[in-house]
Coordinates of C-alpha atoms in Angstrom, one line a residue:
M238 CA 41.1 -7.1 -155.2
N239 CA 40.5 -5.3 -151.9
K240 CA 44.1 -4.2 -151.8
N241 CA 43.8 -2.7 -155.3
K242 CA 40.6 -1.0 -154.2
H243 CA 42.2 0.4 -151.1
S244 CA 45.2 1.7 -153.0
S245 CA 43.0 3.3 -155.6
N246 CA 41.0 5.1 -152.9
T247 CA 44.3 6.3 -151.3
S248 CA 45.6 7.6 -154.5
A249 CA 42.3 9.4 -155.2
S250 CA 42.4 11.1 -151.8
K251 CA 46.0 12.2 -152.5
D252 CA 44.9 13.6 -155.8
E253 CA 42.0 15.6 -154.2
K254 CA 44.4 17.0 -151.5
L255 CA 46.9 18.0 -154.2
L256 CA 44.1 19.6 -156.3
K257 CA 42.9 21.6 -153.3
K258 CA 46.4 22.7 -152.5
T259 CA 47.0 23.8 -156.0
Q260 CA 43.6 25.7 -156.0
K261 CA 44.6 27.5 -152.8
Q262 CA 48.0 28.5 -154.2
H263 CA 46.3 29.7 -157.4
Q264 CA 43.8 31.8 -155.4
S265 CA 46.5 33.3 -153.2
Q266 CA 48.6 34.1 -156.3
T267 CA 45.5 35.6 -158.0
L268 CA 44.8 37.7 -154.9
L269 CA 48.5 38.8 -154.8
I270 CA 48.4 39.7 -158.5
K271 CA 45.2 41.7 -158.1
T272 CA 46.7 43.6 -155.1
L273 CA 49.8 44.4 -157.1
L274 CA 47.8 45.6 -160.1
F275 CA 45.7 47.8 -157.8
L276 CA 48.8 49.3 -156.2
A277 CA 50.3 49.9 -159.6
K278 CA 47.1 51.8 -160.6
M279 CA 47.4 53.9 -157.5
G280 CA 51.0 54.8 -158.5
V281 CA 52.8 52.6 -156.0
N282 CA 56.1 51.1 -157.3
I283 CA 56.8 47.9 -155.3
N284 CA 60.4 47.8 -156.5
K285 CA 61.2 51.1 -154.7
P286 CA 60.9 51.4 -150.9
M287 CA 58.1 53.8 -149.7
P288 CA 59.3 57.0 -148.1
M289 CA 59.1 57.0 -144.3
K290 CA 56.6 59.9 -144.4
K291 CA 54.2 57.9 -146.5
I292 CA 54.7 54.8 -144.2
A293 CA 53.8 57.0 -141.2
I294 CA 50.7 58.4 -142.9
C295 CA 49.5 54.9 -143.9
L296 CA 50.1 53.5 -140.4
F297 CA 48.2 56.4 -138.9
L298 CA 45.3 56.0 -141.3
S299 CA 45.2 52.2 -140.6
F300 CA 45.2 52.8 -136.9
F301 CA 42.5 55.4 -137.1
G302 CA 40.4 53.1 -139.3
I303 CA 40.7 50.2 -136.9
C304 CA 39.7 52.5 -133.9
S305 CA 36.7 53.8 -135.9
L306 CA 35.5 50.3 -136.7
M307 CA 35.9 49.3 -133.0
F308 CA 34.1 52.4 -131.8
N309 CA 31.3 51.9 -134.3
G310 CA 31.1 48.2 -133.5
V311 CA 30.5 49.1 -129.8
N312 CA 28.0 51.7 -130.7
M313 CA 26.2 49.3 -133.0
F314 CA 26.1 46.7 -130.2
T315 CA 24.8 49.4 -127.7
R316 CA 22.1 50.5 -130.2
A317 CA 21.1 46.9 -130.9
F318 CA 20.8 46.3 -127.1
D319 CA 18.8 49.5 -126.7
K320 CA 16.3 48.3 -129.3
R321 CA 15.4 45.3 -127.1
E322 CA 11.8 45.4 -126.0
P323 CA 11.5 46.2 -122.3
T324 CA 10.1 43.3 -120.3
K325 CA 6.6 43.5 -118.7
K326 CA 8.3 43.8 -115.3
E327 CA 10.4 46.8 -116.5
K328 CA 7.3 48.5 -118.0
K329 CA 5.3 48.0 -114.8
C330 CA 8.2 49.5 -112.8
A331 CA 8.5 52.5 -115.2
R332 CA 4.8 53.2 -114.8
T333 CA 5.2 53.8 -111.1
F334 CA 7.4 56.9 -111.9
P335 CA 6.1 60.4 -112.5
Y336 CA 6.8 62.3 -115.8
V337 CA 10.3 63.7 -116.1
A338 CA 10.4 67.4 -117.1
S339 CA 13.4 69.3 -118.5
H340 CA 14.3 72.5 -116.7
Q341 CA 15.5 75.3 -118.9
L342 CA 16.2 72.8 -121.7
L343 CA 19.6 72.1 -120.1
N344 CA 21.3 68.9 -121.4
A345 CA 24.5 67.0 -121.2
N346 CA 25.0 66.4 -125.0
P347 CA 27.9 68.6 -126.1
R348 CA 26.6 68.7 -129.6
V349 CA 23.2 70.2 -128.6
Q350 CA 23.1 73.7 -127.3
S351 CA 21.3 74.0 -123.9
G352 CA 18.2 76.2 -124.0
S353 CA 17.8 75.9 -127.7
L354 CA 15.1 74.7 -130.0
D355 CA 17.4 71.8 -130.9
A356 CA 17.5 70.8 -127.2
M357 CA 13.8 70.5 -127.1
K358 CA 13.8 68.3 -130.3
Y359 CA 16.7 66.3 -128.8
F360 CA 14.7 65.5 -125.7
V361 CA 11.5 64.6 -127.5
E362 CA 13.1 62.4 -130.2
N363 CA 15.7 60.7 -128.1
Y364 CA 14.1 60.5 -124.7
G365 CA 10.4 60.8 -125.3
L366 CA 10.1 63.9 -123.0
K367 CA 6.8 65.7 -123.2
N368 CA 7.1 68.1 -120.3
F369 CA 9.2 71.3 -120.3
D370 CA 9.7 74.1 -117.8
V371 CA 11.0 77.2 -119.5
D372 CA 12.0 80.6 -118.0
A373 CA 11.3 83.8 -119.7
V374 CA 12.8 87.3 -119.4
M375 CA 11.5 90.6 -120.9
L376 CA 13.8 93.1 -122.6
K377 CA 13.5 96.8 -122.9
T378 CA 12.0 96.6 -126.3
G379 CA 9.2 94.3 -125.1
E380 CA 10.5 91.0 -126.5
I381 CA 10.4 87.9 -124.3
L382 CA 13.3 85.5 -124.5
G383 CA 13.1 81.9 -123.4
A384 CA 16.0 81.9 -120.9
H385 CA 16.7 82.0 -117.2
P386 CA 17.9 85.5 -116.2
K387 CA 21.2 84.2 -114.7
R388 CA 22.1 82.3 -117.9
L389 CA 21.4 85.3 -120.0
Q390 CA 23.3 87.6 -117.7
M391 CA 26.4 85.3 -117.8
Q392 CA 26.2 85.4 -121.6
V393 CA 25.9 89.2 -122.1
K394 CA 28.1 90.0 -119.0
R395 CA 25.4 92.5 -117.8
D396 CA 22.9 92.5 -115.0
D397 CA 20.5 95.1 -116.2
L398 CA 18.6 92.9 -118.7
R399 CA 15.5 95.1 -118.5
E400 CA 17.5 98.0 -119.9
M401 CA 18.8 96.0 -122.9
T402 CA 17.3 95.7 -126.4
L403 CA 17.0 92.6 -128.5
K404 CA 19.7 93.9 -130.9
E405 CA 22.1 94.5 -128.0
V406 CA 21.8 91.0 -126.5
R407 CA 22.1 89.4 -129.9
E408 CA 25.3 91.4 -130.5
L409 CA 26.7 90.2 -127.2
G410 CA 26.3 86.6 -128.2
A411 CA 22.9 85.7 -127.0
D412 CA 21.9 84.3 -130.4
D413 CA 18.5 83.1 -131.4
V414 CA 19.7 79.5 -131.2
A415 CA 20.6 79.3 -127.5
F416 CA 18.3 82.2 -126.5
P417 CA 15.2 81.9 -128.7
L418 CA 12.0 84.0 -128.4
V419 CA 9.3 82.4 -126.3
E420 CA 7.0 82.3 -129.3
A421 CA 9.6 80.2 -131.2
L422 CA 9.8 77.8 -128.2
M423 CA 6.1 77.5 -128.1
K424 CA 5.9 76.9 -131.9
Q425 CA 8.6 74.2 -131.6
F426 CA 6.6 72.6 -128.7
A427 CA 3.4 72.6 -130.8
D428 CA 5.2 71.0 -133.8
M429 CA 6.7 68.2 -131.6
K430 CA 3.4 67.6 -129.9
N431 CA 1.5 67.4 -133.3
K432 CA 4.2 65.1 -134.7
H433 CA 3.8 62.8 -131.7
F434 CA 0.0 62.5 -132.0
Q435 CA 0.4 61.8 -135.8
K436 CA 2.7 58.9 -134.9
M437 CA 0.2 57.7 -132.3
S438 CA -2.4 57.4 -135.1
M439 CA 0.0 55.2 -137.1
N440 CA 0.7 51.5 -136.7
N441 CA 2.1 51.2 -133.1
K442 CA 4.3 48.3 -133.9
R443 CA 6.1 50.2 -136.7
R444 CA 6.6 53.2 -134.4
D445 CA 7.9 51.0 -131.5
R446 CA 10.6 49.4 -133.7
K447 CA 12.0 52.9 -134.4
D448 CA 12.0 53.9 -130.7
S449 CA 14.9 53.1 -128.5
R450 CA 14.4 51.0 -125.4
T451 CA 15.1 54.0 -123.2
K452 CA 12.5 56.1 -125.0
R453 CA 9.9 53.3 -124.7
L454 CA 10.4 53.1 -121.0
V455 CA 10.1 56.9 -120.7
L456 CA 6.8 56.8 -122.6
E457 CA 5.5 54.5 -119.8
F458 CA 6.1 57.2 -117.2
G459 CA 3.0 58.9 -115.6
K460 CA 0.7 56.0 -116.4
N461 CA 0.0 55.8 -112.7
S462 CA 0.0 52.0 -112.1
N463 CA -0.1 50.5 -108.6
A464 CA -1.2 52.8 -105.8
M465 CA -0.2 56.2 -107.3
Q466 CA -2.9 58.8 -107.1
T467 CA -1.4 61.5 -109.4
K468 CA -3.4 63.7 -111.7
E469 CA -2.9 64.1 -115.4
V470 CA -0.4 66.7 -116.4
G471 CA -1.3 68.9 -119.4
D472 CA -2.6 67.2 -122.5
D473 CA -1.7 63.5 -122.4
G474 CA 1.5 64.5 -120.5
W475 CA 2.4 67.3 -122.9
F476 CA 3.0 70.3 -120.7
L477 CA 4.8 73.6 -121.2
G478 CA 5.2 75.7 -118.0
V479 CA 6.1 79.3 -118.8
D480 CA 7.8 81.0 -115.9
L481 CA 7.7 84.7 -116.6
K482 CA 10.4 86.1 -114.4
D483 CA 10.2 89.2 -112.2
D484 CA 8.4 92.1 -114.0
A485 CA 7.8 89.9 -117.1
L486 CA 4.8 88.4 -115.1
N487 CA 2.2 91.0 -116.0
V488 CA -1.2 91.1 -117.7
E489 CA 0.1 92.0 -121.1
N490 CA 2.7 89.2 -121.3
V491 CA 0.3 86.5 -119.9
L492 CA -2.3 87.5 -122.6
F493 CA 0.5 87.4 -125.2
V494 CA 1.4 83.8 -124.1
N495 CA -2.3 82.9 -124.3
E496 CA -2.6 84.3 -127.8
I497 CA 0.4 82.2 -129.0
A498 CA -1.0 79.1 -127.3
K499 CA -4.3 79.6 -129.0
K500 CA -2.6 80.3 -132.4
Y501 CA -0.7 77.0 -132.2
D502 CA -3.5 75.0 -130.6
I503 CA -1.7 74.1 -127.4
V504 CA -3.9 75.9 -124.9
R505 CA -4.6 72.6 -123.0
S506 CA -0.8 72.1 -122.6
V507 CA 0.3 75.6 -121.5
S508 CA 0.4 77.1 -118.0
F509 CA 1.9 80.2 -116.4
Y510 CA 3.3 80.4 -112.9
V511 CA 2.5 82.6 -109.9
T512 CA 4.0 82.6 -106.4
D513 CA 1.0 84.4 -104.8
P514 CA -2.4 83.5 -106.2
E515 CA -4.1 85.8 -103.7
S516 CA -2.2 89.0 -104.7
G517 CA -3.9 91.9 -106.5
A518 CA -1.6 91.5 -109.5
T519 CA -2.6 87.8 -109.9
K520 CA -6.3 88.7 -109.6
N521 CA -5.9 91.3 -112.3
I522 CA -4.2 88.7 -114.6
Q523 CA -7.1 86.3 -114.1
K524 CA -9.7 89.0 -114.8
A525 CA -7.9 90.0 -118.0
L526 CA -7.7 86.4 -119.1
E527 CA -11.4 85.8 -118.5
S528 CA -12.3 89.0 -120.3
S529 CA -10.1 88.4 -123.3
F530 CA -10.8 84.6 -123.5
P531 CA -14.4 84.1 -122.3
K532 CA -14.4 80.4 -123.1
M533 CA -12.5 78.3 -120.6
E534 CA -11.2 76.0 -123.3
D535 CA -9.4 79.0 -124.9
R536 CA -7.7 80.1 -121.7
I537 CA -4.3 78.9 -120.4
K538 CA -4.2 77.7 -116.8
M539 CA -2.5 79.0 -113.7
T540 CA 0.0 77.0 -111.7
W541 CA 1.1 77.9 -108.1
A542 CA 4.9 77.8 -107.8
M543 CA 5.8 77.2 -104.1
R544 CA 9.1 77.6 -102.3
D545 CA 9.9 75.7 -99.0
L546 CA 11.6 78.9 -97.8
D547 CA 8.3 80.8 -97.9
E548 CA 6.3 80.3 -94.7
K549 CA 3.0 81.0 -96.5
H550 CA 3.5 78.1 -98.8
W551 CA 3.6 75.6 -95.8
N552 CA -0.1 76.4 -95.0
L553 CA -1.8 73.0 -95.5
E554 CA -5.3 74.5 -95.2
K555 CA -4.8 76.3 -98.6
L556 CA -4.2 73.0 -100.4
T557 CA -7.9 71.8 -100.2
K558 CA -9.8 71.2 -103.4
K559 CA -12.4 73.9 -102.6
N560 CA -9.7 76.6 -101.9
L561 CA -7.7 75.8 -105.0
Q562 CA -10.8 76.0 -107.2
K563 CA -11.6 79.4 -105.6
L564 CA -8.1 80.6 -106.4
K565 CA -8.4 79.1 -110.0
I566 CA -5.3 77.0 -109.5
Y567 CA -4.7 74.3 -112.1
G568 CA -1.6 72.8 -110.7
L569 CA 1.0 73.0 -107.9
L570 CA 4.7 73.4 -108.4
P571 CA 6.2 72.7 -105.0
S572 CA 9.8 72.4 -103.8
S573 CA 11.0 68.8 -103.4
K574 CA 12.0 69.7 -99.8
F575 CA 8.4 69.9 -98.5
D576 CA 7.7 67.1 -96.0
D577 CA 5.5 64.0 -96.3
A578 CA 2.6 65.6 -94.5
W579 CA 2.6 68.5 -97.0
Y580 CA 2.7 66.2 -100.0
K581 CA 0.1 63.8 -98.6
K582 CA -2.3 66.8 -98.4
A583 CA -1.4 68.1 -101.8
T584 CA -1.5 64.8 -103.7
K585 CA -4.6 63.3 -102.0
E586 CA -6.9 66.3 -101.4
S587 CA -6.0 69.1 -103.8
D588 CA -7.4 67.4 -106.9
V589 CA -4.8 69.1 -109.1
F590 CA -1.5 67.8 -110.5
V591 CA 1.6 68.2 -108.4
E592 CA 4.9 68.8 -110.3
S593 CA 7.9 68.9 -108.0
W594 CA 11.2 70.8 -108.5
V595 CA 14.2 70.1 -108.5
A596 CA 15.1 66.4 -108.7
D597 CA 18.7 65.9 -109.9
D598 CA 19.5 62.5 -108.3
L599 CA 17.8 59.1 -108.1
E600 CA 17.3 59.2 -104.4
T601 CA 15.2 62.4 -104.7
V602 CA 13.2 60.9 -107.6
L603 CA 12.4 57.7 -105.5
D604 CA 11.3 59.9 -102.6
L605 CA 9.0 62.0 -104.8
R606 CA 7.6 58.8 -106.4
K607 CA 6.7 57.6 -103.0
K608 CA 5.0 60.9 -102.3
G609 CA 2.8 60.4 -105.4
V610 CA 3.7 63.5 -107.5
S611 CA 2.6 63.8 -111.1
A612 CA 5.9 65.0 -112.5
I613 CA 9.4 66.1 -111.5
I614 CA 11.5 68.9 -113.0
S615 CA 15.2 68.2 -113.4
N616 CA 18.3 70.0 -114.6
V617 CA 19.8 66.7 -115.7
P618 CA 16.9 64.7 -117.3
E619 CA 19.2 62.4 -119.1
T620 CA 20.9 61.3 -115.9
I621 CA 17.5 60.9 -114.1
I622 CA 16.1 58.8 -117.0
E623 CA 19.1 56.6 -117.0
G624 CA 18.9 56.2 -113.3
I625 CA 15.2 55.1 -113.4
K626 CA 16.0 52.8 -116.3
Q627 CA 18.8 51.0 -114.4
Y628 CA 16.5 50.9 -111.3
C629 CA 13.8 49.0 -113.3
E630 CA 16.3 46.8 -115.1
N631 CA 18.1 45.7 -111.9
G632 CA 15.2 44.4 -110.0
E633 CA 14.1 47.7 -108.5
S634 CA 17.3 47.8 -106.4
Y635 CA 18.7 51.3 -105.7
D636 CA 22.1 50.0 -104.8
K637 CA 22.4 47.9 -108.0
A638 CA 21.2 50.9 -110.1
I639 CA 23.8 53.2 -108.6
K640 CA 26.6 50.6 -109.1
K641 CA 25.6 50.1 -112.7
I642 CA 25.6 53.9 -113.3
L643 CA 29.0 54.3 -111.7
K644 CA 30.3 51.5 -113.8
M645 CA 29.0 53.1 -116.9
H646 CA 30.6 56.4 -116.1
A647 CA 33.9 54.7 -115.2

């Protein structure tokens, strides 16, 4: 009886295996038939060999498709990793760093034109930047372009910018994309700032899920944790420094910038630069501002731009709170090459924000962080942000951060 039972079980298992094998054969045949029917619809005759030209095209397309899938797969993995929430340790580390500011809207993305409105949007949306240092030059016809003189000169192949009209510079390739008017830059800044504050009023969790990990770390900058004694820059970190170059720095143009700032409601975020706050020209600008904008809240502020090469800028006695209030200085824009004693006086006693320039490597950034600055201006903000990110992610080790960055570049 047991033997019969065992033999019946064995035969049943054989039947099951045979059935599965038949089903697999049927499925493979069905798939083959479907494939042949599809090829027939596409006009492929399997009885005739395909020409070598078509075979080469198919192989190329197949190779291209596989490469695209692999590339997108890597990108998807990178994006997924970048969405990971920063740890408490990483956030705490990021808070010890000053704000990062873009100088001249220069960027490393080949698809985004440096100096353009798109560059500002790119920095805000991808890196969470709030701080921008833009240069401005005046043309013969009175227009003010948002561009460094040297960059504009290289584009138009002329040095006498003050003798050129807007029409001439446009015809020579300085288009309104890469060389926008200052008013267009200020409007773009206002739009991005308003958009940011609208998001802030929304559900934070929903906003955080959209932001990349890099951006979330950048938004922690300037929160002054630990022993930092920095002052607030602009309006919640939103700051637009307008550097009117050479003869563009005059009463008429400063009043013009103030009018635009008031028009777009960004007065608290805009400042103009002077290199000598005690000069007669600077005093005339201040008088004109006070006369045209009697209310302080309607008036843009003045920032003192300081070069280490100028002996007058090394005078520590002028950095006292009392003297800066007398000079109506809102912020200091010093060279990163000033020594520790200078920065100690500026950050501890001046009672104004200190935004240093230029910091284009992680070593300089770490040095300025130690000096307690409020913000740093960089020609390569993406590189600086990545450096800070790697520093915080790798246990606040400079060596590990540099190795990681070099490995990424390799």
